[in-house]
Amino acid sequence: MKKVFILTIVLFSSLLTFGQKFACVDSEYILNNLPEYKQAQKELEEVSLQWQKDIENKLAEVDRMYKSYQAEALLLPEDLKTKKENEIVAAEKEAKTLQKQRFGSDGDLSKKRSELIKPIQDKIYNAIEKIAKEKNYAIVLDKASGATVLFVDSKTDISDLVLAELGYKTNNNSTKR
């Protein structure tokens, strides 16, 4: 009974996919061939480095404040010690807050990445969708994600068609992995 059920499912699945056309793309390859993507990556890196430098400067200031406090602590009255300790804690908290604001999961870098990369991804998706409709592909897989695609026949890879649709010339798979 169990074997008949499994055989029925396999047979039904094969009938559904019979006649369906499949293709794949390599999104990494496509992105790496787009100058606007390279420019967006460069801009993200520059912004990230500047923000990281700002945070490091704030943390260095906290460290300087703490070392100064340690040198003076024995000579300071208790109320002044407490005031300096609070200033150090506040400066450290400010630096950590800035770090989270810039690099947190919903931080400025994530927003900047979406702002710069999403339009490029949308453009690629629209090109893929247009080609898939023109060529009657039922499914287009992304082989760049790796784990879900174990083998791809190069005849089904439409990455160069997508780049051509976007207006870029390629070396017909000579630069692909």
mmCIF file with all atom_site columns, C-alpha atoms in Angstrom:
data_model
loop_
_atom_site.group_PDB
_atom_site.id
_atom_site.type_symbol
_atom_site.label_atom_id
_atom_site.label_alt_id
_atom_site.label_comp_id
_atom_site.label_asym_id
_atom_site.label_entity_id
_atom_site.label_seq_id
_atom_site.pdbx_PDB_ins_code
_atom_site.Cartn_x
_atom_site.Cartn_y
_atom_site.Cartn_z
_atom_site.occupancy
_atom_site.B_iso_or_equiv
_atom_site.pdbx_formal_charge
_atom_site.auth_seq_id
_atom_site.auth_comp_id
_atom_site.auth_asym_id
_atom_site.auth_atom_id
_atom_site.pdbx_PDB_model_num
ATOM 1   C CA . MET A 1 1   ? 0.000  0.000  0.000   1.00 0.00 ? 1   MET A CA 1
ATOM 2   C CA . LYS A 1 2   ? 2.764  2.434  0.997   1.00 0.00 ? 2   LYS A CA 1
ATOM 3   C CA . LYS A 1 3   ? 4.702  1.632  -2.206  1.00 0.00 ? 3   LYS A CA 1
ATOM 4   C CA . VAL A 1 4   ? 1.635  2.245  -4.355  1.00 0.00 ? 4   VAL A CA 1
ATOM 5   C CA . PHE A 1 5   ? 1.080  5.621  -2.652  1.00 0.00 ? 5   PHE A CA 1
ATOM 6   C CA . ILE A 1 6   ? 4.708  6.682  -3.191  1.00 0.00 ? 6   ILE A CA 1
ATOM 7   C CA . LEU A 1 7   ? 4.612  5.459  -6.809  1.00 0.00 ? 7   LEU A CA 1
ATOM 8   C CA . THR A 1 8   ? 1.405  7.440  -7.374  1.00 0.00 ? 8   THR A CA 1
ATOM 9   C CA . ILE A 1 9   ? 2.977  10.625 -5.966  1.00 0.00 ? 9   ILE A CA 1
ATOM 10  C CA . VAL A 1 10  ? 6.105  10.194 -8.107  1.00 0.00 ? 10  VAL A CA 1
ATOM 11  C CA . LEU A 1 11  ? 4.034  9.505  -11.211 1.00 0.00 ? 11  LEU A CA 1
ATOM 12  C CA . PHE A 1 12  ? 1.743  12.479 -10.531 1.00 0.00 ? 12  PHE A CA 1
ATOM 13  C CA . SER A 1 13  ? 4.728  14.775 -9.925  1.00 0.00 ? 13  SER A CA 1
ATOM 14  C CA . SER A 1 14  ? 6.395  13.683 -13.140 1.00 0.00 ? 14  SER A CA 1
ATOM 15  C CA . LEU A 1 15  ? 3.189  14.290 -15.104 1.00 0.00 ? 15  LEU A CA 1
ATOM 16  C CA . LEU A 1 16  ? 2.917  17.795 -13.676 1.00 0.00 ? 16  LEU A CA 1
ATOM 17  C CA . THR A 1 17  ? 6.484  18.657 -14.590 1.00 0.00 ? 17  THR A CA 1
ATOM 18  C CA . PHE A 1 18  ? 6.337  16.968 -18.004 1.00 0.00 ? 18  PHE A CA 1
ATOM 19  C CA . GLY A 1 19  ? 6.519  19.638 -20.632 1.00 0.00 ? 19  GLY A CA 1
ATOM 20  C CA . GLN A 1 20  ? 7.563  22.331 -18.174 1.00 0.00 ? 20  GLN A CA 1
ATOM 21  C CA . LYS A 1 21  ? 10.669 24.297 -19.123 1.00 0.00 ? 21  LYS A CA 1
ATOM 22  C CA . PHE A 1 22  ? 13.267 25.144 -16.534 1.00 0.00 ? 22  PHE A CA 1
ATOM 23  C CA . ALA A 1 23  ? 16.185 27.554 -16.588 1.00 0.00 ? 23  ALA A CA 1
ATOM 24  C CA . CYS A 1 24  ? 18.683 28.927 -14.157 1.00 0.00 ? 24  CYS A CA 1
ATOM 25  C CA . VAL A 1 25  ? 20.660 32.086 -13.597 1.00 0.00 ? 25  VAL A CA 1
ATOM 26  C CA . ASP A 1 26  ? 23.780 32.855 -11.625 1.00 0.00 ? 26  ASP A CA 1
ATOM 27  C CA . SER A 1 27  ? 22.887 36.042 -9.771  1.00 0.00 ? 27  SER A CA 1
ATOM 28  C CA . GLU A 1 28  ? 26.474 36.535 -8.552  1.00 0.00 ? 28  GLU A CA 1
ATOM 29  C CA . TYR A 1 29  ? 27.743 36.371 -12.131 1.00 0.00 ? 29  TYR A CA 1
ATOM 30  C CA . ILE A 1 30  ? 25.082 38.836 -13.273 1.00 0.00 ? 30  ILE A CA 1
ATOM 31  C CA . LEU A 1 31  ? 25.770 41.265 -10.431 1.00 0.00 ? 31  LEU A CA 1
ATOM 32  C CA . ASN A 1 32  ? 29.532 41.083 -10.953 1.00 0.00 ? 32  ASN A CA 1
ATOM 33  C CA . ASN A 1 33  ? 29.024 42.065 -14.594 1.00 0.00 ? 33  ASN A CA 1
ATOM 34  C CA . LEU A 1 34  ? 26.987 45.182 -13.775 1.00 0.00 ? 34  LEU A CA 1
ATOM 35  C CA . PRO A 1 35  ? 29.033 48.384 -13.350 1.00 0.00 ? 35  PRO A CA 1
ATOM 36  C CA . GLU A 1 36  ? 26.265 49.982 -11.263 1.00 0.00 ? 36  GLU A CA 1
ATOM 37  C CA . TYR A 1 37  ? 26.466 47.084 -8.793  1.00 0.00 ? 37  TYR A CA 1
ATOM 38  C CA . LYS A 1 38  ? 30.241 47.503 -8.483  1.00 0.00 ? 38  LYS A CA 1
ATOM 39  C CA . GLN A 1 39  ? 29.722 51.243 -7.921  1.00 0.00 ? 39  GLN A CA 1
ATOM 40  C CA . ALA A 1 40  ? 27.055 50.578 -5.274  1.00 0.00 ? 40  ALA A CA 1
ATOM 41  C CA . GLN A 1 41  ? 29.367 48.115 -3.496  1.00 0.00 ? 41  GLN A CA 1
ATOM 42  C CA . LYS A 1 42  ? 32.186 50.678 -3.562  1.00 0.00 ? 42  LYS A CA 1
ATOM 43  C CA . GLU A 1 43  ? 29.891 53.359 -2.131  1.00 0.00 ? 43  GLU A CA 1
ATOM 44  C CA . LEU A 1 44  ? 28.707 50.995 0.622   1.00 0.00 ? 44  LEU A CA 1
ATOM 45  C CA . GLU A 1 45  ? 32.284 50.154 1.526   1.00 0.00 ? 45  GLU A CA 1
ATOM 46  C CA . GLU A 1 46  ? 33.269 53.830 1.704   1.00 0.00 ? 46  GLU A CA 1
ATOM 47  C CA . VAL A 1 47  ? 30.281 54.717 3.890   1.00 0.00 ? 47  VAL A CA 1
ATOM 48  C CA . SER A 1 48  ? 30.890 51.701 6.111   1.00 0.00 ? 48  SER A CA 1
ATOM 49  C CA . LEU A 1 49  ? 34.565 52.557 6.577   1.00 0.00 ? 49  LEU A CA 1
ATOM 50  C CA . GLN A 1 50  ? 33.725 56.166 7.490   1.00 0.00 ? 50  GLN A CA 1
ATOM 51  C CA . TRP A 1 51  ? 31.078 55.099 9.997   1.00 0.00 ? 51  TRP A CA 1
ATOM 52  C CA . GLN A 1 52  ? 33.450 52.518 11.489  1.00 0.00 ? 52  GLN A CA 1
ATOM 53  C CA . LYS A 1 53  ? 36.133 55.195 11.812  1.00 0.00 ? 53  LYS A CA 1
ATOM 54  C CA . ASP A 1 54  ? 33.665 57.511 13.610  1.00 0.00 ? 54  ASP A CA 1
ATOM 55  C CA . ILE A 1 55  ? 32.766 54.752 16.072  1.00 0.00 ? 55  ILE A CA 1
ATOM 56  C CA . GLU A 1 56  ? 36.424 53.871 16.668  1.00 0.00 ? 56  GLU A CA 1
ATOM 57  C CA . ASN A 1 57  ? 37.141 57.552 17.378  1.00 0.00 ? 57  ASN A CA 1
ATOM 58  C CA . LYS A 1 58  ? 34.313 57.651 19.944  1.00 0.00 ? 58  LYS A CA 1
ATOM 59  C CA . LEU A 1 59  ? 35.575 54.463 21.599  1.00 0.00 ? 59  LEU A CA 1
ATOM 60  C CA . ALA A 1 60  ? 39.125 55.873 21.647  1.00 0.00 ? 60  ALA A CA 1
ATOM 61  C CA . GLU A 1 61  ? 37.737 58.966 23.394  1.00 0.00 ? 61  GLU A CA 1
ATOM 62  C CA . VAL A 1 62  ? 36.036 56.722 25.975  1.00 0.00 ? 62  VAL A CA 1
ATOM 63  C CA . ASP A 1 63  ? 39.343 54.926 26.507  1.00 0.00 ? 63  ASP A CA 1
ATOM 64  C CA . ARG A 1 64  ? 41.167 58.247 26.924  1.00 0.00 ? 64  ARG A CA 1
ATOM 65  C CA . MET A 1 65  ? 38.541 59.421 29.428  1.00 0.00 ? 65  MET A CA 1
ATOM 66  C CA . TYR A 1 66  ? 38.877 56.183 31.397  1.00 0.00 ? 66  TYR A CA 1
ATOM 67  C CA . LYS A 1 67  ? 42.690 56.359 31.527  1.00 0.00 ? 67  LYS A CA 1
ATOM 68  C CA . SER A 1 68  ? 42.513 59.976 32.639  1.00 0.00 ? 68  SER A CA 1
ATOM 69  C CA . TYR A 1 69  ? 40.002 59.009 35.314  1.00 0.00 ? 69  TYR A CA 1
ATOM 70  C CA . GLN A 1 70  ? 42.234 56.180 36.554  1.00 0.00 ? 70  GLN A CA 1
ATOM 71  C CA . ALA A 1 71  ? 45.197 58.562 36.849  1.00 0.00 ? 71  ALA A CA 1
ATOM 72  C CA . GLU A 1 72  ? 43.146 61.073 38.868  1.00 0.00 ? 72  GLU A CA 1
ATOM 73  C CA . ALA A 1 73  ? 40.835 58.752 40.808  1.00 0.00 ? 73  ALA A CA 1
ATOM 74  C CA . LEU A 1 74  ? 42.850 58.670 44.029  1.00 0.00 ? 74  LEU A CA 1
ATOM 75  C CA . LEU A 1 75  ? 42.918 62.449 44.264  1.00 0.00 ? 75  LEU A CA 1
ATOM 76  C CA . LEU A 1 76  ? 39.281 63.154 43.410  1.00 0.00 ? 76  LEU A CA 1
ATOM 77  C CA . PRO A 1 77  ? 36.492 63.644 45.946  1.00 0.00 ? 77  PRO A CA 1
ATOM 78  C CA . GLU A 1 78  ? 33.713 61.023 45.810  1.00 0.00 ? 78  GLU A CA 1
ATOM 79  C CA . ASP A 1 79  ? 31.134 63.246 44.106  1.00 0.00 ? 79  ASP A CA 1
ATOM 80  C CA . LEU A 1 80  ? 33.582 64.178 41.309  1.00 0.00 ? 80  LEU A CA 1
ATOM 81  C CA . LYS A 1 81  ? 34.536 60.496 40.895  1.00 0.00 ? 81  LYS A CA 1
ATOM 82  C CA . THR A 1 82  ? 30.869 59.613 40.436  1.00 0.00 ? 82  THR A CA 1
ATOM 83  C CA . LYS A 1 83  ? 30.415 62.439 37.945  1.00 0.00 ? 83  LYS A CA 1
ATOM 84  C CA . LYS A 1 84  ? 33.419 61.315 35.852  1.00 0.00 ? 84  LYS A CA 1
ATOM 85  C CA . GLU A 1 85  ? 32.303 57.672 36.002  1.00 0.00 ? 85  GLU A CA 1
ATOM 86  C CA . ASN A 1 86  ? 28.866 58.678 34.752  1.00 0.00 ? 86  ASN A CA 1
ATOM 87  C CA . GLU A 1 87  ? 30.430 60.702 31.926  1.00 0.00 ? 87  GLU A CA 1
ATOM 88  C CA . ILE A 1 88  ? 32.521 57.684 30.879  1.00 0.00 ? 88  ILE A CA 1
ATOM 89  C CA . VAL A 1 89  ? 29.515 55.355 30.987  1.00 0.00 ? 89  VAL A CA 1
ATOM 90  C CA . ALA A 1 90  ? 27.419 57.851 28.991  1.00 0.00 ? 90  ALA A CA 1
ATOM 91  C CA . ALA A 1 91  ? 30.149 58.278 26.352  1.00 0.00 ? 91  ALA A CA 1
ATOM 92  C CA . GLU A 1 92  ? 30.533 54.501 26.037  1.00 0.00 ? 92  GLU A CA 1
ATOM 93  C CA . LYS A 1 93  ? 26.757 54.053 25.790  1.00 0.00 ? 93  LYS A CA 1
ATOM 94  C CA . GLU A 1 94  ? 26.634 56.740 23.089  1.00 0.00 ? 94  GLU A CA 1
ATOM 95  C CA . ALA A 1 95  ? 29.351 54.952 21.079  1.00 0.00 ? 95  ALA A CA 1
ATOM 96  C CA . LYS A 1 96  ? 27.554 51.599 21.363  1.00 0.00 ? 96  LYS A CA 1
ATOM 97  C CA . THR A 1 97  ? 24.237 53.204 20.410  1.00 0.00 ? 97  THR A CA 1
ATOM 98  C CA . LEU A 1 98  ? 25.862 54.761 17.348  1.00 0.00 ? 98  LEU A CA 1
ATOM 99  C CA . GLN A 1 99  ? 27.368 51.391 16.449  1.00 0.00 ? 99  GLN A CA 1
ATOM 100 C CA . LYS A 1 100 ? 23.964 49.722 16.670  1.00 0.00 ? 100 LYS A CA 1
ATOM 101 C CA . GLN A 1 101 ? 22.341 52.574 14.727  1.00 0.00 ? 101 GLN A CA 1
ATOM 102 C CA . ARG A 1 102 ? 24.909 52.274 11.935  1.00 0.00 ? 102 ARG A CA 1
ATOM 103 C CA . PHE A 1 103 ? 25.541 48.518 11.788  1.00 0.00 ? 103 PHE A CA 1
ATOM 104 C CA . GLY A 1 104 ? 22.566 46.871 13.516  1.00 0.00 ? 104 GLY A CA 1
ATOM 105 C CA . SER A 1 105 ? 20.211 44.564 11.627  1.00 0.00 ? 105 SER A CA 1
ATOM 106 C CA . ASP A 1 106 ? 17.871 47.485 10.830  1.00 0.00 ? 106 ASP A CA 1
ATOM 107 C CA . GLY A 1 107 ? 20.686 50.027 10.895  1.00 0.00 ? 107 GLY A CA 1
ATOM 108 C CA . ASP A 1 108 ? 21.793 52.717 8.505   1.00 0.00 ? 108 ASP A CA 1
ATOM 109 C CA . LEU A 1 109 ? 24.098 50.373 6.562   1.00 0.00 ? 109 LEU A CA 1
ATOM 110 C CA . SER A 1 110 ? 21.257 47.931 5.957   1.00 0.00 ? 110 SER A CA 1
ATOM 111 C CA . LYS A 1 111 ? 19.016 50.783 4.795   1.00 0.00 ? 111 LYS A CA 1
ATOM 112 C CA . LYS A 1 112 ? 21.764 52.177 2.563   1.00 0.00 ? 112 LYS A CA 1
ATOM 113 C CA . ARG A 1 113 ? 22.331 48.704 1.071   1.00 0.00 ? 113 ARG A CA 1
ATOM 114 C CA . SER A 1 114 ? 18.616 48.410 0.310   1.00 0.00 ? 114 SER A CA 1
ATOM 115 C CA . GLU A 1 115 ? 18.580 51.896 -1.184  1.00 0.00 ? 115 GLU A CA 1
ATOM 116 C CA . LEU A 1 116 ? 21.501 51.129 -3.499  1.00 0.00 ? 116 LEU A CA 1
ATOM 117 C CA . ILE A 1 117 ? 21.094 47.418 -4.270  1.00 0.00 ? 117 ILE A CA 1
ATOM 118 C CA . LYS A 1 118 ? 17.310 46.884 -4.378  1.00 0.00 ? 118 LYS A CA 1
ATOM 119 C CA . PRO A 1 119 ? 16.791 48.881 -7.611  1.00 0.00 ? 119 PRO A CA 1
ATOM 120 C CA . ILE A 1 120 ? 19.519 46.788 -9.269  1.00 0.00 ? 120 ILE A CA 1
ATOM 121 C CA . GLN A 1 121 ? 17.944 43.557 -8.016  1.00 0.00 ? 121 GLN A CA 1
ATOM 122 C CA . ASP A 1 122 ? 14.519 44.704 -9.237  1.00 0.00 ? 122 ASP A CA 1
ATOM 123 C CA . LYS A 1 123 ? 15.975 45.474 -12.656 1.00 0.00 ? 123 LYS A CA 1
ATOM 124 C CA . ILE A 1 124 ? 17.520 41.981 -12.811 1.00 0.00 ? 124 ILE A CA 1
ATOM 125 C CA . TYR A 1 125 ? 14.285 40.354 -11.658 1.00 0.00 ? 125 TYR A CA 1
ATOM 126 C CA . ASN A 1 126 ? 12.306 42.199 -14.341 1.00 0.00 ? 126 ASN A CA 1
ATOM 127 C CA . ALA A 1 127 ? 14.772 41.052 -17.016 1.00 0.00 ? 127 ALA A CA 1
ATOM 128 C CA . ILE A 1 128 ? 14.547 37.452 -15.773 1.00 0.00 ? 128 ILE A CA 1
ATOM 129 C CA . GLU A 1 129 ? 10.766 37.626 -15.730 1.00 0.00 ? 129 GLU A CA 1
ATOM 130 C CA . LYS A 1 130 ? 10.657 39.011 -19.289 1.00 0.00 ? 130 LYS A CA 1
ATOM 131 C CA . ILE A 1 131 ? 12.968 36.288 -20.624 1.00 0.00 ? 131 ILE A CA 1
ATOM 132 C CA . ALA A 1 132 ? 11.089 33.566 -18.713 1.00 0.00 ? 132 ALA A CA 1
ATOM 133 C CA . LYS A 1 133 ? 7.788  34.685 -20.247 1.00 0.00 ? 133 LYS A CA 1
ATOM 134 C CA . GLU A 1 134 ? 9.259  34.996 -23.751 1.00 0.00 ? 134 GLU A CA 1
ATOM 135 C CA . LYS A 1 135 ? 10.865 31.544 -23.602 1.00 0.00 ? 135 LYS A CA 1
ATOM 136 C CA . ASN A 1 136 ? 8.008  29.920 -21.649 1.00 0.00 ? 136 ASN A CA 1
ATOM 137 C CA . TYR A 1 137 ? 10.103 28.920 -18.646 1.00 0.00 ? 137 TYR A CA 1
ATOM 138 C CA . ALA A 1 138 ? 7.930  27.671 -15.811 1.00 0.00 ? 138 ALA A CA 1
ATOM 139 C CA . ILE A 1 139 ? 10.725 27.974 -13.249 1.00 0.00 ? 139 ILE A CA 1
ATOM 140 C CA . VAL A 1 140 ? 13.986 29.921 -13.131 1.00 0.00 ? 140 VAL A CA 1
ATOM 141 C CA . LEU A 1 141 ? 16.379 28.873 -10.377 1.00 0.00 ? 141 LEU A CA 1
ATOM 142 C CA . ASP A 1 142 ? 19.316 30.833 -8.984  1.00 0.00 ? 142 ASP A CA 1
ATOM 143 C CA . LYS A 1 143 ? 22.380 28.610 -8.918  1.00 0.00 ? 143 LYS A CA 1
ATOM 144 C CA . ALA A 1 144 ? 24.379 31.211 -6.961  1.00 0.00 ? 144 ALA A CA 1
ATOM 145 C CA . SER A 1 145 ? 22.549 30.210 -3.785  1.00 0.00 ? 145 SER A CA 1
ATOM 146 C CA . GLY A 1 146 ? 24.437 26.952 -4.002  1.00 0.00 ? 146 GLY A CA 1
ATOM 147 C CA . ALA A 1 147 ? 22.897 24.508 -1.577  1.00 0.00 ? 147 ALA A CA 1
ATOM 148 C CA . THR A 1 148 ? 19.556 24.118 -3.329  1.00 0.00 ? 148 THR A CA 1
ATOM 149 C CA . VAL A 1 149 ? 20.945 23.493 -6.821  1.00 0.00 ? 149 VAL A CA 1
ATOM 150 C CA . LEU A 1 150 ? 23.266 20.504 -7.088  1.00 0.00 ? 150 LEU A CA 1
ATOM 151 C CA . PHE A 1 151 ? 23.681 20.368 -10.858 1.00 0.00 ? 151 PHE A CA 1
ATOM 152 C CA . VAL A 1 152 ? 22.850 22.722 -13.699 1.00 0.00 ? 152 VAL A CA 1
ATOM 153 C CA . ASP A 1 153 ? 23.244 21.938 -17.364 1.00 0.00 ? 153 ASP A CA 1
ATOM 154 C CA . SER A 1 154 ? 24.868 24.982 -18.944 1.00 0.00 ? 154 SER A CA 1
ATOM 155 C CA . LYS A 1 155 ? 22.197 24.892 -21.683 1.00 0.00 ? 155 LYS A CA 1
ATOM 156 C CA . THR A 1 156 ? 19.609 25.966 -19.102 1.00 0.00 ? 156 THR A CA 1
ATOM 157 C CA . ASP A 1 157 ? 21.665 28.911 -17.794 1.00 0.00 ? 157 ASP A CA 1
ATOM 158 C CA . ILE A 1 158 ? 20.141 32.158 -19.048 1.00 0.00 ? 158 ILE A CA 1
ATOM 159 C CA . SER A 1 159 ? 22.464 34.514 -17.131 1.00 0.00 ? 159 SER A CA 1
ATOM 160 C CA . ASP A 1 160 ? 23.991 35.899 -20.342 1.00 0.00 ? 160 ASP A CA 1
ATOM 161 C CA . LEU A 1 161 ? 20.496 36.471 -21.758 1.00 0.00 ? 161 LEU A CA 1
ATOM 162 C CA . VAL A 1 162 ? 19.630 38.468 -18.626 1.00 0.00 ? 162 VAL A CA 1
ATOM 163 C CA . LEU A 1 163 ? 22.784 40.578 -18.994 1.00 0.00 ? 163 LEU A CA 1
ATOM 164 C CA . ALA A 1 164 ? 21.952 41.132 -22.682 1.00 0.00 ? 164 ALA A CA 1
ATOM 165 C CA . GLU A 1 165 ? 18.405 42.139 -21.693 1.00 0.00 ? 165 GLU A CA 1
ATOM 166 C CA . LEU A 1 166 ? 19.940 44.661 -19.294 1.00 0.00 ? 166 LEU A CA 1
ATOM 167 C CA . GLY A 1 167 ? 22.069 46.026 -22.154 1.00 0.00 ? 167 GLY A CA 1
ATOM 168 C CA . TYR A 1 168 ? 25.447 44.478 -21.295 1.00 0.00 ? 168 TYR A CA 1
ATOM 169 C CA . LYS A 1 169 ? 27.645 42.405 -23.565 1.00 0.00 ? 169 LYS A CA 1
ATOM 170 C CA . THR A 1 170 ? 29.313 39.262 -22.261 1.00 0.00 ? 170 THR A CA 1
ATOM 171 C CA . ASN A 1 171 ? 32.016 36.889 -23.412 1.00 0.00 ? 171 ASN A CA 1
ATOM 172 C CA . ASN A 1 172 ? 29.457 34.064 -23.815 1.00 0.00 ? 172 ASN A CA 1
ATOM 173 C CA . ASN A 1 173 ? 30.221 32.149 -20.610 1.00 0.00 ? 173 ASN A CA 1
ATOM 174 C CA . SER A 1 174 ? 34.009 32.521 -20.901 1.00 0.00 ? 174 SER A CA 1
ATOM 175 C CA . THR A 1 175 ? 34.145 34.473 -17.615 1.00 0.00 ? 175 THR A CA 1
ATOM 176 C CA . LYS A 1 176 ? 31.693 32.258 -15.789 1.00 0.00 ? 176 LYS A CA 1
ATOM 177 C CA . ARG A 1 177 ? 32.741 29.674 -13.276 1.00 0.00 ? 177 ARG A CA 1
#
